Short mmCIF file of C-alpha atoms in Angstrom, two decimals:
data_model
loop_
_atom_site.label_atom_id
_atom_site.label_comp_id
_atom_site.label_asym_id
_atom_site.label_seq_id
_atom_site.Cartn_x
_atom_site.Cartn_y
_atom_site.Cartn_z
CA MET A 26 -94.47 -17.32 -29.47
CA LEU A 27 -93.36 -15.21 -32.42
CA LYS A 28 -91.74 -12.66 -30.11
CA LYS A 29 -89.91 -15.47 -28.34
CA ASN A 30 -88.49 -16.82 -31.62
CA LYS A 31 -87.36 -13.35 -32.66
CA LEU A 32 -85.62 -12.90 -29.31
CA CYS A 33 -83.75 -16.23 -29.73
CA ALA A 34 -82.64 -15.26 -33.23
CA TYR A 35 -81.34 -11.92 -31.97
CA VAL A 36 -79.37 -13.56 -29.19
CA LEU A 37 -77.90 -16.05 -31.67
CA ARG A 38 -76.78 -13.23 -34.01
CA VAL A 39 -75.12 -11.37 -31.14
CA ALA A 40 -73.26 -14.51 -30.08
CA ILE A 41 -72.02 -15.15 -33.63
CA PHE A 42 -70.92 -11.51 -33.99
CA THR A 43 -69.08 -11.61 -30.65
CA SER A 44 -67.28 -14.83 -31.65
CA LEU A 45 -66.23 -13.31 -34.96
CA MET A 46 -64.89 -10.20 -33.25
CA GLY A 47 -62.92 -12.38 -30.85
CA ALA A 48 -61.43 -14.33 -33.75
CA ILE A 49 -60.51 -11.09 -35.54
CA ALA A 50 -58.87 -9.74 -32.38
CA SER A 51 -56.92 -12.95 -31.99
CA GLY A 52 -55.86 -12.80 -35.61
CA CYS A 53 -54.62 -9.23 -35.19
CA ALA A 54 -52.63 -10.18 -32.16
CA SER A 55 -51.05 -13.04 -34.07
CA PHE A 56 -50.27 -10.77 -36.99
CA ALA A 57 -48.58 -8.24 -34.70
CA THR A 58 -46.23 -10.85 -33.25
CA PRO A 59 -45.77 -13.54 -35.91
CA ASN A 60 -42.60 -15.03 -34.41
CA VAL A 61 -43.68 -15.17 -30.78
CA GLN A 62 -45.27 -18.45 -29.81
CA PRO A 63 -46.46 -19.00 -26.22
CA ASP A 64 -44.45 -21.62 -24.40
CA LYS A 65 -46.80 -23.63 -22.19
CA SER A 66 -43.88 -25.02 -20.22
CA VAL A 67 -42.73 -21.61 -19.04
CA ASN A 68 -43.96 -19.40 -16.25
CA ASN A 69 -45.92 -16.86 -18.33
CA TYR A 70 -46.67 -14.24 -15.69
CA THR A 71 -46.90 -10.58 -16.70
CA PRO A 72 -44.44 -8.24 -14.96
CA ILE A 73 -46.08 -4.86 -14.30
CA GLN A 74 -43.50 -3.20 -12.07
CA THR A 75 -39.92 -3.75 -11.06
CA THR A 76 -38.54 -3.07 -7.63
CA GLY A 77 -34.91 -3.88 -7.00
CA GLY A 78 -34.79 -5.94 -10.18
CA GLU A 79 -37.65 -8.25 -9.17
CA ALA A 80 -40.89 -8.22 -11.14
CA GLN A 81 -44.28 -7.99 -9.44
CA GLU A 82 -46.83 -10.35 -10.98
CA THR A 83 -50.44 -9.76 -11.93
CA SER A 84 -51.30 -13.42 -11.46
CA PRO A 85 -52.56 -14.48 -8.00
CA THR A 86 -51.11 -17.97 -8.49
CA LYS A 87 -47.46 -16.97 -8.11
CA ALA A 88 -46.57 -19.93 -5.90
CA ASN A 89 -48.17 -22.43 -8.28
CA GLN A 90 -46.43 -20.92 -11.31
CA ALA A 91 -43.06 -21.08 -9.62
CA GLN A 92 -43.51 -24.82 -9.14
CA LYS A 93 -44.15 -25.28 -12.87
CA LEU A 94 -40.82 -23.85 -14.00
CA PRO A 95 -39.09 -26.20 -16.45
CA SER A 96 -36.16 -28.21 -15.17
CA ARG A 97 -33.81 -26.49 -17.62
CA THR A 98 -34.30 -23.15 -15.85
CA LYS A 99 -31.20 -22.41 -13.77
CA ASN A 100 -31.90 -21.55 -10.14
CA SER A 101 -29.12 -20.34 -7.87
CA ALA A 102 -29.44 -19.90 -4.14
CA ASN A 103 -31.23 -16.64 -4.96
CA ALA A 104 -34.67 -16.28 -6.53
CA VAL A 105 -33.37 -15.97 -10.08
CA ASN A 106 -36.35 -17.84 -11.49
CA LYS A 107 -38.13 -14.48 -11.60
CA LEU A 108 -35.77 -13.35 -14.33
CA ASP A 109 -37.62 -15.41 -16.93
CA LEU A 110 -34.34 -16.68 -18.36
CA LYS A 111 -33.93 -20.07 -20.00
CA GLU A 112 -30.90 -22.01 -21.08
CA GLY A 113 -30.54 -21.73 -24.84
CA MET A 114 -32.52 -18.51 -25.28
CA PRO A 115 -30.85 -15.85 -27.44
CA TYR A 116 -28.68 -13.56 -25.35
CA GLN A 117 -30.10 -10.49 -27.10
CA LYS A 118 -33.59 -11.48 -25.89
CA ALA A 119 -32.28 -12.25 -22.39
CA ARG A 120 -30.65 -8.83 -22.30
CA GLU A 121 -33.94 -7.14 -23.16
CA VAL A 122 -35.75 -9.13 -20.47
CA VAL A 123 -33.40 -8.25 -17.61
CA ILE A 124 -33.20 -4.57 -18.62
CA GLN A 125 -37.01 -4.39 -18.65
CA GLN A 126 -36.97 -5.78 -15.12
CA GLY A 127 -34.79 -2.98 -13.80
CA TRP A 128 -31.27 -4.29 -14.37
CA GLN A 129 -28.62 -2.10 -15.97
CA PRO A 130 -25.23 -2.99 -17.53
CA ASN A 131 -22.53 -3.10 -14.85
CA LEU A 132 -20.03 -0.43 -15.85
CA GLN A 133 -18.20 -0.49 -12.51
CA GLY A 134 -15.38 -2.71 -11.29
CA ASP A 135 -13.09 -4.42 -13.77
CA SER A 136 -13.06 -2.96 -17.26
CA PRO A 137 -13.87 -5.20 -20.24
CA ASN A 138 -10.88 -7.21 -21.41
CA LEU A 139 -10.70 -5.39 -24.74
CA GLN A 140 -7.41 -7.09 -25.56
CA ASP A 141 -9.50 -10.17 -26.28
CA THR A 142 -10.87 -9.98 -29.82
CA SER A 143 -14.19 -11.61 -28.87
CA VAL A 144 -14.72 -9.15 -26.01
CA LYS A 145 -13.80 -6.21 -28.25
CA GLU A 146 -16.28 -7.27 -30.93
CA LEU A 147 -19.10 -7.76 -28.40
CA PHE A 148 -18.33 -4.42 -26.75
CA ASP A 149 -18.33 -2.59 -30.10
CA PHE A 150 -21.58 -4.38 -30.98
CA GLY A 151 -23.24 -2.59 -28.07
CA TYR A 152 -22.89 -5.14 -25.25
CA GLU A 153 -21.11 -2.76 -22.88
CA GLU A 154 -21.78 -5.16 -20.00
CA VAL A 155 -19.38 -7.81 -21.36
CA LYS A 156 -16.39 -8.44 -19.09
CA ASP A 157 -14.37 -11.33 -20.48
CA CYS A 158 -14.50 -14.46 -22.63
CA SER A 159 -12.98 -17.88 -22.27
CA GLY A 160 -10.53 -18.87 -24.96
CA THR A 161 -11.08 -22.56 -24.24
CA GLY A 162 -13.98 -24.98 -23.84
CA VAL A 163 -17.32 -23.67 -25.10
CA GLY A 164 -15.92 -20.15 -25.48
CA ALA A 165 -18.37 -18.67 -23.00
CA CYS A 166 -18.45 -14.93 -22.29
CA ARG A 167 -19.50 -13.24 -19.06
CA PHE A 168 -21.98 -10.34 -19.02
CA GLU A 169 -22.83 -8.38 -15.88
CA PHE A 170 -25.80 -6.28 -14.72
CA THR A 171 -26.67 -4.47 -11.48
CA ASN A 172 -29.90 -3.22 -9.96
CA LYS A 173 -30.96 -0.58 -7.42
CA ALA A 174 -30.74 -3.14 -4.61
CA GLY A 175 -26.99 -3.42 -5.19
CA GLU A 176 -27.16 -6.96 -6.56
CA LEU A 177 -24.92 -8.30 -9.31
CA LEU A 178 -26.40 -10.49 -12.03
CA TRP A 179 -23.97 -12.33 -14.29
CA ILE A 180 -24.97 -14.21 -17.42
CA SER A 181 -22.70 -16.64 -19.20
CA ALA A 182 -23.47 -17.06 -22.91
CA THR A 183 -21.96 -19.27 -25.58
CA MET A 184 -21.94 -18.90 -29.37
CA ALA A 185 -25.05 -20.15 -31.12
CA ASP A 186 -23.04 -20.94 -34.23
CA ARG A 187 -19.80 -19.49 -35.55
CA THR A 188 -20.92 -15.89 -35.12
CA ASN A 189 -19.44 -14.27 -32.02
CA THR A 190 -22.25 -11.74 -31.51
CA GLU A 191 -25.04 -14.32 -31.82
CA ARG A 192 -24.94 -16.02 -28.43
CA VAL A 193 -27.28 -18.11 -26.29
CA VAL A 194 -27.69 -18.20 -22.53
CA TRP A 195 -25.77 -20.94 -20.71
CA HIS A 196 -25.61 -20.12 -16.98
CA TRP A 197 -26.61 -17.22 -14.74
CA SER A 198 -26.70 -16.25 -11.09
CA ILE A 199 -27.29 -13.32 -8.72
CA GLU A 200 -24.76 -12.32 -6.09
CA LYS A 201 -26.54 -10.66 -3.18
CA GLY A 202 -25.34 -7.41 -1.66
CA THR A 203 -22.66 -6.59 -4.22
CA ASN A 204 -22.56 -3.92 -6.84
CA THR A 205 -18.95 -4.10 -7.93
CA ASN A 206 -17.57 -6.89 -10.12
CA GLN A 207 -16.85 -10.57 -10.30
CA SER A 208 -13.61 -10.10 -8.38
CA THR A 209 -15.42 -8.91 -5.24
CA LEU A 210 -17.82 -10.94 -3.14
CA VAL A 211 -19.77 -10.11 -0.01
CA ALA A 212 -17.40 -8.81 2.64
CA SER A 213 -18.42 -11.52 5.07
CA HIS A 214 -17.03 -14.11 2.64
CA GLN A 215 -13.59 -12.54 2.45
CA GLU A 216 -10.86 -14.21 4.47
CA LYS A 217 -7.15 -13.85 5.05
CA LEU A 218 -4.80 -15.04 2.35
CA PRO A 219 -4.26 -18.82 2.53
CA PHE A 220 -0.66 -18.44 1.33
CA ILE A 221 1.72 -16.13 -0.51
CA GLY A 222 3.32 -17.42 -3.69
CA THR A 223 2.30 -19.96 -6.32
CA ARG A 224 0.55 -23.30 -5.82
CA LEU A 225 -0.39 -26.03 -8.27
CA PHE A 226 -3.58 -28.13 -8.16
CA ASN A 227 -5.37 -30.65 -10.35
CA PHE A 228 -8.91 -31.89 -9.74
CA LEU A 229 -8.57 -34.63 -12.37
CA ASN A 230 -5.30 -35.96 -10.97
CA GLY A 231 -3.80 -36.09 -14.44
CA ASN A 232 -0.47 -35.08 -15.86
CA GLY A 233 -1.63 -33.39 -19.06
CA THR A 234 -3.51 -30.42 -17.60
CA GLY A 235 -3.82 -28.66 -14.28
CA GLN A 236 -4.29 -25.30 -12.70
CA SER A 237 -2.15 -22.86 -10.78
CA ILE A 238 -2.86 -19.97 -8.46
CA ALA A 239 -0.44 -17.16 -7.61
CA ILE A 240 -1.24 -14.83 -4.69
CA ALA A 241 0.78 -11.65 -4.11
CA PRO A 242 1.24 -10.05 -0.68
CA ASP A 243 -1.37 -7.37 -1.53
CA GLY A 244 -3.94 -10.04 -2.38
CA THR A 245 -3.64 -9.82 -6.16
CA THR A 246 -4.49 -13.29 -7.42
CA ILE A 247 -3.99 -14.98 -10.79
CA VAL A 248 -5.55 -18.37 -11.58
CA LYS A 249 -4.41 -20.18 -14.71
CA LEU A 250 -5.50 -23.26 -16.61
CA ASN A 251 -2.31 -24.91 -17.79
CA GLY A 252 -2.43 -27.15 -20.86
CA LYS A 253 0.27 -29.09 -22.61
CA PHE A 254 0.91 -26.36 -25.16
CA GLU A 255 -0.64 -23.17 -23.78
CA SER A 256 -2.14 -21.56 -20.68
CA SER A 257 -5.14 -19.29 -20.17
CA VAL A 258 -5.95 -16.89 -17.33
CA GLN A 259 -9.17 -17.84 -15.54
CA TYR A 260 -9.05 -15.15 -12.87
CA ASN A 261 -7.09 -11.96 -12.32
CA GLY A 262 -8.13 -9.79 -9.36
CA LYS A 263 -8.16 -9.52 -5.60
CA PHE A 264 -8.31 -12.69 -3.53
CA SER A 265 -11.68 -13.72 -2.10
CA ASN A 266 -12.93 -16.99 -0.73
CA PRO A 267 -14.55 -18.40 -2.74
CA ILE A 268 -13.14 -17.14 -6.04
CA ILE A 269 -15.59 -16.97 -8.95
CA LEU A 270 -13.68 -17.59 -12.17
CA GLN A 271 -13.83 -14.92 -14.87
CA ASP A 272 -13.79 -17.30 -17.83
CA GLY A 273 -17.57 -17.28 -18.23
CA SER A 274 -18.01 -20.80 -16.86
CA GLY A 275 -19.63 -19.68 -13.60
CA LEU A 276 -17.43 -22.12 -11.67
CA GLY A 277 -15.51 -21.24 -8.54
CA LEU A 278 -12.76 -22.25 -6.13
CA LEU A 279 -13.08 -22.68 -2.36
CA PHE A 280 -10.03 -22.79 -0.10
CA LYS A 281 -10.29 -24.70 3.16
CA ASP A 282 -7.87 -26.55 5.45
CA GLY A 283 -4.97 -26.37 3.02
CA LYS A 284 -6.98 -27.73 0.08
CA VAL A 285 -8.89 -26.26 -2.82
CA TYR A 286 -12.38 -27.38 -3.88
CA SER A 287 -14.11 -26.88 -7.21
CA LEU A 288 -17.51 -25.16 -6.95
CA SER A 289 -20.30 -25.74 -9.44
CA THR A 290 -22.45 -22.89 -10.77
CA ASP A 291 -24.91 -23.24 -7.88
CA GLY A 292 -22.17 -22.56 -5.34
CA ASN A 293 -21.94 -26.13 -4.06
CA ILE A 294 -18.82 -28.30 -4.09
CA ALA A 295 -18.72 -30.18 -7.38
CA LYS A 296 -18.56 -33.96 -7.56
CA GLY A 297 -17.42 -36.57 -10.05
CA CYS A 298 -13.96 -35.29 -10.95
CA GLN A 299 -12.29 -38.63 -10.21
CA GLY A 300 -15.26 -40.94 -10.35
CA GLU A 301 -18.96 -40.85 -9.66
CA GLY A 302 -19.77 -39.28 -6.31
CA THR A 303 -16.20 -38.20 -5.50
CA ILE A 304 -15.68 -34.65 -4.25
CA CYS A 305 -13.70 -32.38 -6.56
CA GLU A 306 -10.80 -31.46 -4.29
CA SER A 307 -7.06 -31.11 -4.64
CA SER A 308 -4.03 -30.46 -2.49
CA LEU A 309 -2.16 -27.21 -3.02
CA LEU A 310 1.33 -28.12 -4.14
CA GLU A 311 4.09 -25.59 -3.80
CA ALA A 312 5.50 -24.81 -7.22
CA PRO A 313 9.25 -24.67 -7.82
CA SER A 314 10.41 -21.09 -7.41
CA PRO A 315 10.99 -19.69 -10.91
CA VAL A 316 13.96 -17.43 -11.45
CA ILE A 317 13.26 -13.82 -12.38
CA VAL A 318 16.05 -13.07 -14.80
CA ASP A 319 18.17 -9.95 -14.46
CA GLY A 320 17.46 -7.18 -16.87
CA PHE A 321 15.51 -4.02 -17.61
CA TYR A 322 11.72 -4.38 -17.70
CA ILE A 323 9.39 -1.72 -19.10
CA LEU A 324 5.69 -0.94 -19.37
CA GLY A 325 5.88 0.36 -22.90
CA GLY A 326 4.83 3.80 -24.01
CA THR A 327 6.24 5.50 -20.89
CA GLY A 328 9.62 6.50 -19.54
CA GLN A 329 9.21 4.23 -16.53
CA GLY A 330 11.25 1.09 -16.05
CA LEU A 331 12.13 -1.63 -13.55
CA GLU A 332 15.60 -3.08 -13.13
CA VAL A 333 16.18 -6.56 -11.67
CA LYS A 334 19.62 -7.44 -10.37
CA GLY A 335 20.22 -10.54 -8.28
CA GLU A 336 17.83 -10.66 -5.32
CA GLN A 337 16.68 -7.07 -5.61
CA TYR A 338 14.93 -4.67 -7.97
CA ARG A 339 14.31 -0.95 -8.31
CA TYR A 340 12.22 1.42 -10.38
CA TYR A 341 13.60 4.19 -12.54
CA ASP A 342 12.20 7.07 -14.58
CA GLU A 343 13.29 10.38 -16.09
CA GLU A 344 14.27 11.65 -12.65
CA GLY A 345 16.61 8.75 -11.95
CA ASN A 346 16.74 5.49 -9.98
CA LYS A 347 14.64 4.64 -6.90
CA GLU A 348 15.60 2.60 -3.85
CA TRP A 349 16.41 -1.12 -4.16
CA GLN A 350 13.72 -3.51 -2.89
CA PRO A 351 13.67 -7.30 -2.27
CA ILE A 352 12.80 -9.33 -5.35
CA SER A 353 10.38 -11.41 -3.24
CA GLU A 354 7.86 -8.59 -3.75
CA LEU A 355 7.63 -9.41 -7.45
CA ASN A 356 5.48 -12.12 -9.01
CA TYR A 357 6.93 -14.27 -11.76
CA ILE A 358 4.42 -14.76 -14.58
CA LYS A 359 6.68 -16.25 -17.23
CA GLU A 360 10.15 -15.63 -18.56
CA GLY A 361 10.56 -11.94 -19.32
CA LEU A 362 7.21 -11.05 -17.67
CA ILE A 363 6.68 -10.04 -14.04
CA PHE A 364 3.91 -8.43 -11.99
CA ASP A 365 4.49 -6.02 -9.11
CA GLY A 366 0.93 -5.95 -7.78
CA GLU A 367 -0.14 -3.05 -9.99
CA ASN A 368 1.49 -3.35 -13.40
CA TYR A 369 2.94 -5.97 -15.74
CA TRP A 370 6.56 -5.43 -16.74
CA CYS A 371 8.24 -6.99 -19.77
CA ILE A 372 11.69 -7.37 -21.22
CA PRO A 373 10.81 -6.30 -24.77
CA PRO A 374 12.26 -7.78 -27.93
CA ARG A 375 15.01 -5.65 -29.42
CA ARG A 376 13.94 -2.69 -31.52
CA GLU A 377 10.23 -3.48 -31.21
CA THR A 378 7.74 -0.90 -29.93
CA GLY A 379 4.74 -2.09 -27.98
CA VAL A 380 3.19 -2.40 -24.54
CA CYS A 381 3.42 -4.97 -21.76
CA SER A 382 0.28 -6.98 -20.89
CA GLU A 383 -0.69 -9.90 -18.68
CA ASN A 384 0.07 -12.18 -21.62
CA GLY A 385 3.46 -10.65 -22.41
CA TRP A 386 4.75 -8.11 -24.89
CA LEU A 387 2.22 -6.81 -27.42
CA PRO A 388 3.93 -5.20 -30.44
CA LEU A 389 2.31 -2.16 -32.03
CA ARG A 390 1.49 -2.74 -35.65
#
């Protein structure tokens, strides 16, 4: 009987010691990561290996965990739920997550729009994957990553407060089979140009704001959001159908049967533009042909120039004048600013050095 009591006491001491050690271990873990609190509403699987940007899970209940994802998690047509991204999470944390899962900053395709001050600041901060920022709305910026499978991941992030570099995740999506940039989609989605020239459209059917799209013969396309007092470029690149806007919104445009449709971030046609349940569509209205004024247009910083005279134009440089060409090959952007499919040309203010850009003449200070 005495031996039995001693055995029970020994077992009890071992159990107490084991419990204390467990508590100490838990306390150490908490001390090591004081600001990380487990979120019970999130899929907390542990990624152990990445293949093509997709994490392999240690948990055998992958299907059950996927069903428990919170409703705020954005899911595109692709399996982006594996990215462990959430709306509202700090972009810096999101960046770390996707890089750990095998994604790398997309340094191909269109260069960052460093003429935009927000883009320049983010790029200098170390976010080399930033492409462009919207100057209107929530001021979202677009960041791009690629993986070994040739997929393109874009993340749209808005400012958390008034600090440009402190941003939070808004939208994201994966474009399958592409490793270029937001201007290029899967080849099977590319179609012939719906028109050449400029068309106006308005999903809200209002007079105050609207959009325009200009398509050049070589497929160069410019989409603008036109307000009462100013305009902003939402897309500048080669035509594709659909077009994914570059303003960080994640929205798109689909062209079909002479009309244009607004696409939501999930790739579906948006609804509710003119009332609940209504499809967001608009006719493409031919814009009045603007007049490209005669004069000498330059790039700035080079000896190259472009002369417009009547219904024709020609290039010139240090070696002399080139052949005249029809003015229909030029795209009117605004007065004193034209686009020839490769470069923007400006009529500069008198005695002012600078360079020509998509927004007009930029003086050098």
